[in-house]
Short mmCIF file of C-alpha atoms in Angstrom, two decimals:
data_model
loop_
_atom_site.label_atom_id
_atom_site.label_comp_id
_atom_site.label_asym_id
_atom_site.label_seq_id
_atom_site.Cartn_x
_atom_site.Cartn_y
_atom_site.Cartn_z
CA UNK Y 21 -33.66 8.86 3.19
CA UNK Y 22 -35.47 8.56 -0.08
CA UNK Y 23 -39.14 9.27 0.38
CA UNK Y 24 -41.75 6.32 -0.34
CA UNK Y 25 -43.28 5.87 -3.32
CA UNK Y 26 -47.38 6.78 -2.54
CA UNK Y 27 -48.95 3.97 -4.64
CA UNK Y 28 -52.36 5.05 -6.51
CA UNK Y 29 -55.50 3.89 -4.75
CA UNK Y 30 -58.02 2.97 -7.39
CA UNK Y 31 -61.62 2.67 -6.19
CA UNK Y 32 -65.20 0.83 -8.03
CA UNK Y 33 -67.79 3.36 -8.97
CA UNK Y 34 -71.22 1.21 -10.10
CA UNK Y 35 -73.12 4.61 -10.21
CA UNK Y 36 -72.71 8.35 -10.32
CA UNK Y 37 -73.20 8.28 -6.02
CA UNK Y 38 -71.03 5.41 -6.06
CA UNK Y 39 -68.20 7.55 -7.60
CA UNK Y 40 -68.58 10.59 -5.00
CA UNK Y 41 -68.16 8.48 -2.27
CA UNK Y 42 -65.27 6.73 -3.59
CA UNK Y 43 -63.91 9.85 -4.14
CA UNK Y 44 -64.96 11.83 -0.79
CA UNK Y 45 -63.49 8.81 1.27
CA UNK Y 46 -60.30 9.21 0.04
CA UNK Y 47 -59.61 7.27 -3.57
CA UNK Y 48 -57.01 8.92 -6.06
CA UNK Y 49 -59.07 7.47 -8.94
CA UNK Y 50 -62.40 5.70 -9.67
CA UNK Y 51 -63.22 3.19 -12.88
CA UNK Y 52 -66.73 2.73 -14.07
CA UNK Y 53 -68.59 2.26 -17.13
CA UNK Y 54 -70.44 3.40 -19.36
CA UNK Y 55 -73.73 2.38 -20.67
CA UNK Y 56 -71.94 0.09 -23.56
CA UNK Y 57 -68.54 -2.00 -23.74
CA UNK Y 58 -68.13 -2.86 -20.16
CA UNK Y 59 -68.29 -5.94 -18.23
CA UNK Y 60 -70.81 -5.05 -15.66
CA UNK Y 61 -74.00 -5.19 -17.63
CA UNK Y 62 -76.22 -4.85 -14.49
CA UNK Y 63 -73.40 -2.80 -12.51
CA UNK Y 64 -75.46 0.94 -12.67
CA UNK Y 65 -73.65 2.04 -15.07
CA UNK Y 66 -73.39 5.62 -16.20
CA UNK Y 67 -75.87 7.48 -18.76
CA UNK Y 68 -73.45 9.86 -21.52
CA UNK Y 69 -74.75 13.02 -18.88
CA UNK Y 70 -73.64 11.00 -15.66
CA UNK Y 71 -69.79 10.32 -17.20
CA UNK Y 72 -70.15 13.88 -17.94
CA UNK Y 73 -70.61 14.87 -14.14
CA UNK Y 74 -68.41 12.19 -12.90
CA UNK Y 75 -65.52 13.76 -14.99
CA UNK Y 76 -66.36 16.86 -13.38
CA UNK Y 77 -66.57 16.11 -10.46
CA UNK Y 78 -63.49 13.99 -9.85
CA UNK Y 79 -61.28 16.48 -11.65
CA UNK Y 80 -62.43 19.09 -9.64
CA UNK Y 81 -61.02 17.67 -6.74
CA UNK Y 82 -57.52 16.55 -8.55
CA UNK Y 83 -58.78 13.02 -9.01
CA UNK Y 84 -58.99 10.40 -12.31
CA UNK Y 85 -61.53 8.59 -14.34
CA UNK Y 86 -60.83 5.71 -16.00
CA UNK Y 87 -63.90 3.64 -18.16
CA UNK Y 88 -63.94 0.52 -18.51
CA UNK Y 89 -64.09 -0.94 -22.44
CA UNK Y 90 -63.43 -4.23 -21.17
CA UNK Y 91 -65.81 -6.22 -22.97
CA UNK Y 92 -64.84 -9.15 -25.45
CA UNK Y 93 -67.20 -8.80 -28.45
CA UNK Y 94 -68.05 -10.29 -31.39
CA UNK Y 95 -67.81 -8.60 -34.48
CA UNK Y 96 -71.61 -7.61 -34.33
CA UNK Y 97 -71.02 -5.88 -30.57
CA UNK Y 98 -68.22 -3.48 -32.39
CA UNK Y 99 -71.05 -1.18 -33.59
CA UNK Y 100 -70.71 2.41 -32.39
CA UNK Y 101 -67.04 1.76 -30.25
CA UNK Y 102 -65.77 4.01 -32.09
CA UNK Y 103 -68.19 6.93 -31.38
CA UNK Y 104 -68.30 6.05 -27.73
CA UNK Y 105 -64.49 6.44 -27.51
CA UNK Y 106 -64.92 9.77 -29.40
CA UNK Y 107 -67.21 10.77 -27.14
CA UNK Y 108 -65.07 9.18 -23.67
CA UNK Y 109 -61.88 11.95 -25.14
CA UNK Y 110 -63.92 15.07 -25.51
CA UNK Y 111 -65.17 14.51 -21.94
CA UNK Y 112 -61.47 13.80 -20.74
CA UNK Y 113 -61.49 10.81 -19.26
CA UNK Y 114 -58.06 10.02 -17.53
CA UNK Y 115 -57.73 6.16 -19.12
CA UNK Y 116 -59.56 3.89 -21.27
CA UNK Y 117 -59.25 0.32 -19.50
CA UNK Y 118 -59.55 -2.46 -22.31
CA UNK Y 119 -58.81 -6.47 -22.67
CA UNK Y 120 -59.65 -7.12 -26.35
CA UNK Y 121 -56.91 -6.42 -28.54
CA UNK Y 122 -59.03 -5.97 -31.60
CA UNK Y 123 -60.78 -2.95 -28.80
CA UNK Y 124 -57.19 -1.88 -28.23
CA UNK Y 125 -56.53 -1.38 -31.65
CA UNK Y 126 -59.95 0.47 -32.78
CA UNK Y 127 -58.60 2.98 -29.98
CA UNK Y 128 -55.30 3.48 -30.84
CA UNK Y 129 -56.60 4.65 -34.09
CA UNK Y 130 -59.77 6.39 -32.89
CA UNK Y 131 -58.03 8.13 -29.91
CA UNK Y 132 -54.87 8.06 -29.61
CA UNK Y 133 -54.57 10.97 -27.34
CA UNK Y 134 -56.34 9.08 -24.66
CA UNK Y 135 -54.28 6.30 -22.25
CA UNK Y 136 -54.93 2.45 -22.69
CA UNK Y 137 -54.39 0.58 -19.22
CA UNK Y 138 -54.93 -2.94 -19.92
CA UNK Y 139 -57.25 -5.26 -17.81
CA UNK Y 140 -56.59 -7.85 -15.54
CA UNK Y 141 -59.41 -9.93 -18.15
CA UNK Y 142 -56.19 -10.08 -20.43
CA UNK Y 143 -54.51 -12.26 -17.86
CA UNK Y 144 -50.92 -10.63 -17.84
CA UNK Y 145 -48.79 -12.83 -15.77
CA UNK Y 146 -45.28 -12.35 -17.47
CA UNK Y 147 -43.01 -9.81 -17.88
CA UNK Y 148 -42.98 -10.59 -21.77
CA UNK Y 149 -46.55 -9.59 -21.54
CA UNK Y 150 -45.95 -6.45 -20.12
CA UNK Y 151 -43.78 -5.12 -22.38
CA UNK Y 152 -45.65 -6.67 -25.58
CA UNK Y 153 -48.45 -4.33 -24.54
CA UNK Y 154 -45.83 -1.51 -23.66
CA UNK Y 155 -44.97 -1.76 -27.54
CA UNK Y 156 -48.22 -1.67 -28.61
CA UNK Y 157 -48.83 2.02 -26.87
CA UNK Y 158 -50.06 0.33 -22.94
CA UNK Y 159 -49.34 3.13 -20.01
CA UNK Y 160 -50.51 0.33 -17.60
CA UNK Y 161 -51.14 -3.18 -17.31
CA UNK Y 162 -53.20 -4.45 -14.67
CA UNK Y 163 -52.17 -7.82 -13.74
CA UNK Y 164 -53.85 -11.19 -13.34
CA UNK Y 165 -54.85 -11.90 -9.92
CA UNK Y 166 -52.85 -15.74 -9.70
CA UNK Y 167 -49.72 -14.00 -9.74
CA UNK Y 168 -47.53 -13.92 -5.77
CA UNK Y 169 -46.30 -10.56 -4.54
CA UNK Y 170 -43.26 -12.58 -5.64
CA UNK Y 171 -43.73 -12.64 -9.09
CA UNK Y 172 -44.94 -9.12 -9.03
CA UNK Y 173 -41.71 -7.39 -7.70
CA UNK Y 174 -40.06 -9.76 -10.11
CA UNK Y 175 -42.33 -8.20 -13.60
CA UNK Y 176 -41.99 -4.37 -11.88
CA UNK Y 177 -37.96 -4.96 -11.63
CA UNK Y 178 -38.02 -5.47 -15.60
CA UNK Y 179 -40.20 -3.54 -16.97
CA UNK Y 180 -40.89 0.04 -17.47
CA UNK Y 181 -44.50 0.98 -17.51
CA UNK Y 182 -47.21 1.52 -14.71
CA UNK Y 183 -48.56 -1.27 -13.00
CA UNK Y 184 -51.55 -2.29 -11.06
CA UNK Y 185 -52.58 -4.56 -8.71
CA UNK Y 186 -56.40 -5.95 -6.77
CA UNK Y 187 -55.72 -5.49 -3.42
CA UNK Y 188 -59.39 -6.68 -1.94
CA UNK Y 189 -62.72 -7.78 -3.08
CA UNK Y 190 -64.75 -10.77 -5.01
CA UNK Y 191 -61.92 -13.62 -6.78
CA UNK Y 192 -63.52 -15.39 -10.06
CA UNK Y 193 -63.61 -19.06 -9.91
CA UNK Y 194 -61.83 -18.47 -13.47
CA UNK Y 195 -58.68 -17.13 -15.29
CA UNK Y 196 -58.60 -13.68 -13.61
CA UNK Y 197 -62.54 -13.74 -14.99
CA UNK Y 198 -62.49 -14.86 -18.42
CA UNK Y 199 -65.59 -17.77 -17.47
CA UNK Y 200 -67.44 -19.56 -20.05
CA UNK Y 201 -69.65 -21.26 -17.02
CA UNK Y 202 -72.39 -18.47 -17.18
CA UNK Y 203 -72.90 -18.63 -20.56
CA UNK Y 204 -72.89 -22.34 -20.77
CA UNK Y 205 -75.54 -22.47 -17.85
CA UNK Y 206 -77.82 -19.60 -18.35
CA UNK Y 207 -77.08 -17.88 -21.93
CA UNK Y 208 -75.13 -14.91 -19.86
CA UNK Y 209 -71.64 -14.39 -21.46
CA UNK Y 210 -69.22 -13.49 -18.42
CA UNK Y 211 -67.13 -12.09 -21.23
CA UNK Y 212 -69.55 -9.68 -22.72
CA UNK Y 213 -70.86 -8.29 -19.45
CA UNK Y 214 -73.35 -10.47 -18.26
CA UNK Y 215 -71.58 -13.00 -15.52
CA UNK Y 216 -74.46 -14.45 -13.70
CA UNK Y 217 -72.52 -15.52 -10.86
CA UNK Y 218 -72.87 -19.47 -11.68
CA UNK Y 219 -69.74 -20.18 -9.90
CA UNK Y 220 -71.38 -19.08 -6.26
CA UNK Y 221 -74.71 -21.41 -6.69
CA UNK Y 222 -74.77 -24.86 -4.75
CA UNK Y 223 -73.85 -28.11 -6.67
CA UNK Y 224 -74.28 -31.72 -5.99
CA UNK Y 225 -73.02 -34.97 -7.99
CA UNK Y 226 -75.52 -36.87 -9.82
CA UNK Y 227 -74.74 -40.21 -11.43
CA UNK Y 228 -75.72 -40.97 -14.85
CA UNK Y 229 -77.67 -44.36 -14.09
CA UNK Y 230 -79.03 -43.06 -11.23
CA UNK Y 231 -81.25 -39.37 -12.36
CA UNK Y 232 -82.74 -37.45 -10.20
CA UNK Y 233 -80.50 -38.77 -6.78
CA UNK Y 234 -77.85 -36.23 -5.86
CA UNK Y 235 -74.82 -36.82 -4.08
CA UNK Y 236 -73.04 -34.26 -1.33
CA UNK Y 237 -69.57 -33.95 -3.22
CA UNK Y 238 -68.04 -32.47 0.28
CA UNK Y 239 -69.21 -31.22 3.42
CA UNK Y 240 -73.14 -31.95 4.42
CA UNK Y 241 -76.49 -32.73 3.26
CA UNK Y 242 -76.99 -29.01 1.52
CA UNK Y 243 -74.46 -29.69 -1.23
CA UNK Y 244 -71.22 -27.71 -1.47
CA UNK Y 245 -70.10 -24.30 -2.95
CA UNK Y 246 -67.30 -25.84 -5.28
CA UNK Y 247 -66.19 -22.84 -6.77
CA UNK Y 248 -67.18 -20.15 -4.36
CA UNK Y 249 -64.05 -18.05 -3.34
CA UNK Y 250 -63.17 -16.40 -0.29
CA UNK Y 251 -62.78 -12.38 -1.24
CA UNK Y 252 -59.47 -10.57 -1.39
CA UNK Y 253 -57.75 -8.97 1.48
CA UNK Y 254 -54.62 -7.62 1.57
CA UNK Y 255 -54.85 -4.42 3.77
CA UNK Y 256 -52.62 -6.51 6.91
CA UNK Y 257 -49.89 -7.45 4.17
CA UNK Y 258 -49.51 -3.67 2.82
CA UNK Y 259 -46.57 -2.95 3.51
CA UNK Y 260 -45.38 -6.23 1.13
CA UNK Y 261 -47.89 -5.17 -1.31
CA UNK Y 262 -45.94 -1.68 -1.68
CA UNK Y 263 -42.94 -3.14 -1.93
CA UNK Y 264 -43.80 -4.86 -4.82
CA UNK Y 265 -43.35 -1.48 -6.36
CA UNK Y 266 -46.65 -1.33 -8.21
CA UNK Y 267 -48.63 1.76 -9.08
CA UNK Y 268 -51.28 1.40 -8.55
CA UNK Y 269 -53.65 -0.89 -5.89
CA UNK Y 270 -57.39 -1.41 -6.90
CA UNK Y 271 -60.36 -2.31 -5.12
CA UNK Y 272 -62.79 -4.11 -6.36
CA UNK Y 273 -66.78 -3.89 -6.72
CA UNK Y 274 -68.65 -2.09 -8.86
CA UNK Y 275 -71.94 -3.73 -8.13
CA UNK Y 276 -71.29 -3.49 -4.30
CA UNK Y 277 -72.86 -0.72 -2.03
CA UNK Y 278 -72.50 2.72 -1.12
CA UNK Y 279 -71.67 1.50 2.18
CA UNK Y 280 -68.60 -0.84 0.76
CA UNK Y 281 -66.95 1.76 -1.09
CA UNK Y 282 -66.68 4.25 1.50
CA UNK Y 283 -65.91 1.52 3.80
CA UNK Y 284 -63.39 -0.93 2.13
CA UNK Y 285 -61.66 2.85 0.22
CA UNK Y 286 -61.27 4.67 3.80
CA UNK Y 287 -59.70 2.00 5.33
CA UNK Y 288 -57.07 1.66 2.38
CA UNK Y 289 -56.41 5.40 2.25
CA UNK Y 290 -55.80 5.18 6.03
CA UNK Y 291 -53.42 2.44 5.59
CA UNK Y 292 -51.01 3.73 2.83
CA UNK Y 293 -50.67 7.05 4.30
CA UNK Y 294 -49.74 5.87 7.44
CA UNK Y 295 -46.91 3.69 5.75
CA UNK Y 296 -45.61 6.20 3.27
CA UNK Y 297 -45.45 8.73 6.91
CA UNK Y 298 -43.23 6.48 7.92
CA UNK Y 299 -42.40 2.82 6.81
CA UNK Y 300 -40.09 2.18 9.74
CA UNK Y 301 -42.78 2.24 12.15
CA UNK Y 302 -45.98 1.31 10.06
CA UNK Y 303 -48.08 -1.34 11.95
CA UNK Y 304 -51.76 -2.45 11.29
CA UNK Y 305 -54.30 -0.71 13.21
CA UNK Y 306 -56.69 -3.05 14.03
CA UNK Y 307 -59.60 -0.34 13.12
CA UNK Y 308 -59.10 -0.45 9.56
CA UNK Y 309 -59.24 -4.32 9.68
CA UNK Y 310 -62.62 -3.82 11.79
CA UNK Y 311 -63.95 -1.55 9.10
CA UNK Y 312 -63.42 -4.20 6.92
CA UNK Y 313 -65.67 -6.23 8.52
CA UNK Y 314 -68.36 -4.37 9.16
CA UNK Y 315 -69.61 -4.24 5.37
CA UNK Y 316 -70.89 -7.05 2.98
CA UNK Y 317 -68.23 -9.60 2.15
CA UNK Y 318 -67.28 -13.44 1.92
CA UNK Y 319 -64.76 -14.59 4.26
CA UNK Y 320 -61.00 -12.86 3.26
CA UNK Y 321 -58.45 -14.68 1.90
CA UNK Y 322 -54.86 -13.56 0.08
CA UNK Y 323 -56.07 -15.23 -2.73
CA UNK Y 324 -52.43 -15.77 -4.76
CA UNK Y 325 -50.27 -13.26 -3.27
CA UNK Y 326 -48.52 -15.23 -0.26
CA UNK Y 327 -48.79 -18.96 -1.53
CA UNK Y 328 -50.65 -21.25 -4.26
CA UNK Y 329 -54.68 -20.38 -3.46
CA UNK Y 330 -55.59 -24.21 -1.72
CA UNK Y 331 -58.99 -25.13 -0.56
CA UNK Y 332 -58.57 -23.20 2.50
CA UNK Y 333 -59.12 -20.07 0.40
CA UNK Y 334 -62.80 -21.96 -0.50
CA UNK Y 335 -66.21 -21.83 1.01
CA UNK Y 336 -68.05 -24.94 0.59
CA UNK Y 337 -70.89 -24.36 3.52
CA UNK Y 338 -72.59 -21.05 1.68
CA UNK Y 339 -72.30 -18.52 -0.24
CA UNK Y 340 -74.17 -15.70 1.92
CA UNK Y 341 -72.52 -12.60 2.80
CA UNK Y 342 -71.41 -11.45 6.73
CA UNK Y 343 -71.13 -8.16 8.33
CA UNK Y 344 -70.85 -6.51 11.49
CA UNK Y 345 -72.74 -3.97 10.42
CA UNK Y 346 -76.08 -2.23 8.97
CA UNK Y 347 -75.99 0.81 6.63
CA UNK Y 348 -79.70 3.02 7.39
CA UNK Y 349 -79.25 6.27 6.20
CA UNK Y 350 -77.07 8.99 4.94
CA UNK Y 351 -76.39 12.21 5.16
CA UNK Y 352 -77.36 14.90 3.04
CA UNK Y 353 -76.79 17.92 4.70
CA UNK Y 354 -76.13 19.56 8.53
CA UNK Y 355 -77.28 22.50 10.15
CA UNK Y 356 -74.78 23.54 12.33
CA UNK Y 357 -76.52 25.69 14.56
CA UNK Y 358 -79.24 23.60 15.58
CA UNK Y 359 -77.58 20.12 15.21
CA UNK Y 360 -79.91 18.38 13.41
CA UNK Y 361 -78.88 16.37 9.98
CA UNK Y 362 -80.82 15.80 7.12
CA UNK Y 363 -80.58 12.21 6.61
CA UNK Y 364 -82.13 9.73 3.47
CA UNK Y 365 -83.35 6.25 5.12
CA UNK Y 366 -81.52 3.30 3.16
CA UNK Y 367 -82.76 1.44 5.96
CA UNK Y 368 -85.02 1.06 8.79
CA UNK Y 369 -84.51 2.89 11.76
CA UNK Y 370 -85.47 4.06 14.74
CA UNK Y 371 -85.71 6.36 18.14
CA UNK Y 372 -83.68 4.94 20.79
CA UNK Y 373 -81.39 2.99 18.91
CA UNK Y 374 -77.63 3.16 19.00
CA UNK Y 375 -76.25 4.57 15.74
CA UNK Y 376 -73.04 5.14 14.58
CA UNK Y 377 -71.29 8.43 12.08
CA UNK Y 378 -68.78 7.14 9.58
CA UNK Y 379 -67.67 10.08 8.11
CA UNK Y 380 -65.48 11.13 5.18
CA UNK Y 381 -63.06 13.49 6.44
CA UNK Y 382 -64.65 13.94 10.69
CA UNK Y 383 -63.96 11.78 13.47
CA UNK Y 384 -66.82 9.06 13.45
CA UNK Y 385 -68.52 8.94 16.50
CA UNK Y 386 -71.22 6.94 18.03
CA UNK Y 387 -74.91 8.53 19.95
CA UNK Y 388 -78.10 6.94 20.28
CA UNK Y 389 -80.77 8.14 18.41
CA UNK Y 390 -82.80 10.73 20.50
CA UNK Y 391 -84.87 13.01 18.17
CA UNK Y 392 -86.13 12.48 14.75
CA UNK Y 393 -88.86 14.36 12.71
CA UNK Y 394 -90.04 13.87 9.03
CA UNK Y 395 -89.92 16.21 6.45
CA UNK Y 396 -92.67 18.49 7.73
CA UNK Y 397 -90.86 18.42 11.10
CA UNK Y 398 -93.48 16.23 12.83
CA UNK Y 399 -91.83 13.99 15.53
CA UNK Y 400 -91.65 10.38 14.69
CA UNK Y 401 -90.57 7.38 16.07
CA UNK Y 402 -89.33 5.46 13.27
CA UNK Y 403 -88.01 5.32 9.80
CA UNK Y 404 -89.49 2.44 7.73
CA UNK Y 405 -89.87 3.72 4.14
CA UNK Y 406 -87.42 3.26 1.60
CA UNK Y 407 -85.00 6.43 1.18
CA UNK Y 408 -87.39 8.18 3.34
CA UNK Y 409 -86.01 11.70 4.50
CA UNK Y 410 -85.91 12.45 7.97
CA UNK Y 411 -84.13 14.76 10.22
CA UNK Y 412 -81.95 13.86 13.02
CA UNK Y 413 -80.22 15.48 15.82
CA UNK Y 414 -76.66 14.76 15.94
CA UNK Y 415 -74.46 15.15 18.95
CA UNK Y 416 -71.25 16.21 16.95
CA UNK Y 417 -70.78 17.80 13.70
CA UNK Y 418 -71.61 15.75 10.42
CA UNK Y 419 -70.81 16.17 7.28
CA UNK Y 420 -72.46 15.83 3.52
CA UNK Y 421 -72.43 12.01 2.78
CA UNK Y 422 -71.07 10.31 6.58
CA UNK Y 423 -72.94 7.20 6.59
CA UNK Y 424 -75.71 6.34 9.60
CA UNK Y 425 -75.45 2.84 10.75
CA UNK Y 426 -75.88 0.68 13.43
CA UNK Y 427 -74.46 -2.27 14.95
CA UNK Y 428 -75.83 -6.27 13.20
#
């Protein structure tokens, strides 16, 4: 039998702790950006030192960087690219990850050691596509979001280069992102790092001979989110989304939390090594699709990848957030032979409570909350400064960065 193809699993990293825990809870490779280029202009973002580190430490433990240069920008934003990519090749990153071709050019020239993957921002949804950017020196195209796990197969049975794929996480109103509705509203270009999220605010209809008197355009007196998407999950269609053949399947959500990307990346590492173990037999275990749920995130949808998105895959009531579950603290280090954890408060908490370990490599467990001191060792009850450290005393062995939390 030939053995299954183990698909890359490509996690966010908005900052330098972001990145650890994408790569502790199982990710083969984080993207993030630097402090210039990108299109997360109030994602974190790494300082020169912290791309440094994050090199480090991913390749330390066999894993990949790739940095996002994934702005579009005007000739007076091409300033310094060069340098920065001179600077991204003699700290080995794995892959630059670019959209603009005039970008893709500069670092063909610059460094053409380093790989190009190109971004889902240059809406590649043809296999003529693919292989116009496999001629210009692309190892990897990451495709537009609008395209079916149909289509996909179809482009990976034609062409010969790497391929990647969003799996879960926020969907753009727009063209697989490229929006002009932030800068038209607010002065934010979308396109040069600066989306301000327009598409999630409320609208109403308002009539030009009648200013000032709005008009519900659907659902009830509090206007409607229009163009306020669902988020991506594919996780109980995996074994389709493998299929496909791609090479890679990415999560998004840079500017998410600590507790998302530990979350959203376990549960997908779970997942495809249980169906490259054995396809035959691979069924959804309903505990990744409950850790799913218990971080920040919209409704899910599949977005494009079993049918034409309809306005099913919509949320026209709100755009808040749900969760099953509260993120408080996290571990910094364990003393095995007294029990008790070191623990930094990202939340409040306290004695008596029912928390729960979610752990990078250890069976999570759950214990209630029976003994905590501060930093002196003086007994308290309670927790409620920010990123307070406190010591608890754990019931099972923890390890460095399991996540504390407790039931919403």
């Amino acid at each position: 039998m030939t053995k299954q193809k183990r698909p890359e699993l490509l996690a966010p990293a908005g900052t330098l702790e972001k990145m650890k825990m994408a790569i502790l809870y199982g990710a083969d490779a984080v993207y993030l950006g630097g402090q210039a280029f990108g299109l997360r202009a109030l994602g974190g973002n790494f300082t020169d030192a912290e791309l440094r580190e994050a090199v480090a430490f991913a390749h330390a433990r066999g894993k990949k960087v790739y940095v996002t240069v994934n702005v579009y920008p005007h000739d007076g934003d091409m300033e310094g690219l060069p340098d920065y990519l001179r600077f991204l090749e003699r700290i080995h990153v794995d892959a630059l990850l670019v959209a603009d071709l005039g970008v893709f050019a500069v670092a063909r020239d610059v460094v053409s050691s380093l790989p190009i993957h190109v971004s889902t921002q240059a809406n590649t949804v043809n296999a003529a596509a693919v292989r116009a950017w496999k001629a210009l020196g692309a190892e990897r195209v990451v495709l537009a979001r609008e395209l079916s796990l149909q289509e996909i197969a179809a482009i990976r049975s034609s062409v010969e280069i790497e391929l990647e794929m969003f799996v879960h996480g926020a969907m753009c109103i727009s063209m697989s992102g490229r929006c002009l509705l932030s800068a038209y509203m607010t002065g934010r270009d979308a396109n040069r790092g600066a989306c301000a999220q327009s598409c999630r605010w409320r609208y109403a209809l308002m009539e030009e001979q009648r200013p000032g008197e709005y008009f519900p355009i659907e659902e009830d007196e509090h206007g409607t989110y229009m163009m306020n998407s669902k988020d991506l999950c594919l996780l109980p269609h995996l074994a389709d989304v493998i299929a496909t053949g791609v090479d890679s399947l990415k999560i998004e959500g840079r500017m998410k939390s600590v507790h998302y990307v530990a979350s959203v990346t376990k549960a997908y590492r779970a997942a495809i090594d249980a169906y490259v173990a054995d396809p035959g037999k691979f069924a959804i275990d309903p505990a990744w699709t409950a850790e799913l749920g218990k971080v920040s995130h919209r409704p899910y949808t599949t977005g494009f990848a079993l049918h034409r998105a309809t306005a099913d895959d919509q949320i026209y009531g709100s755009s808040s957030y749900e969760q099953t579950s509260d993120f408080i603290g996290l571990v910094r280090s364990y003393d095995a032979a007294t029990g008790w954890a070191t623990v930094e408060q990202r939340n409040h908490m306290r004695v008596g409570e029912t928390i729960e370990l979610f752990q990078p490599t250890l069976a999570g467990f759950r214990q209630t909350l029976g003994a905590m001191t501060d930093e002196e060792g003086a007994s308290i009850d309670r927790a409620p400064h920010p990123q307070q450290i406190v010591q608890i005393r754990m019931e099972q062995p923890v390890e460095p960065y399991a996540i504390v939390r407790r039931d919403v």
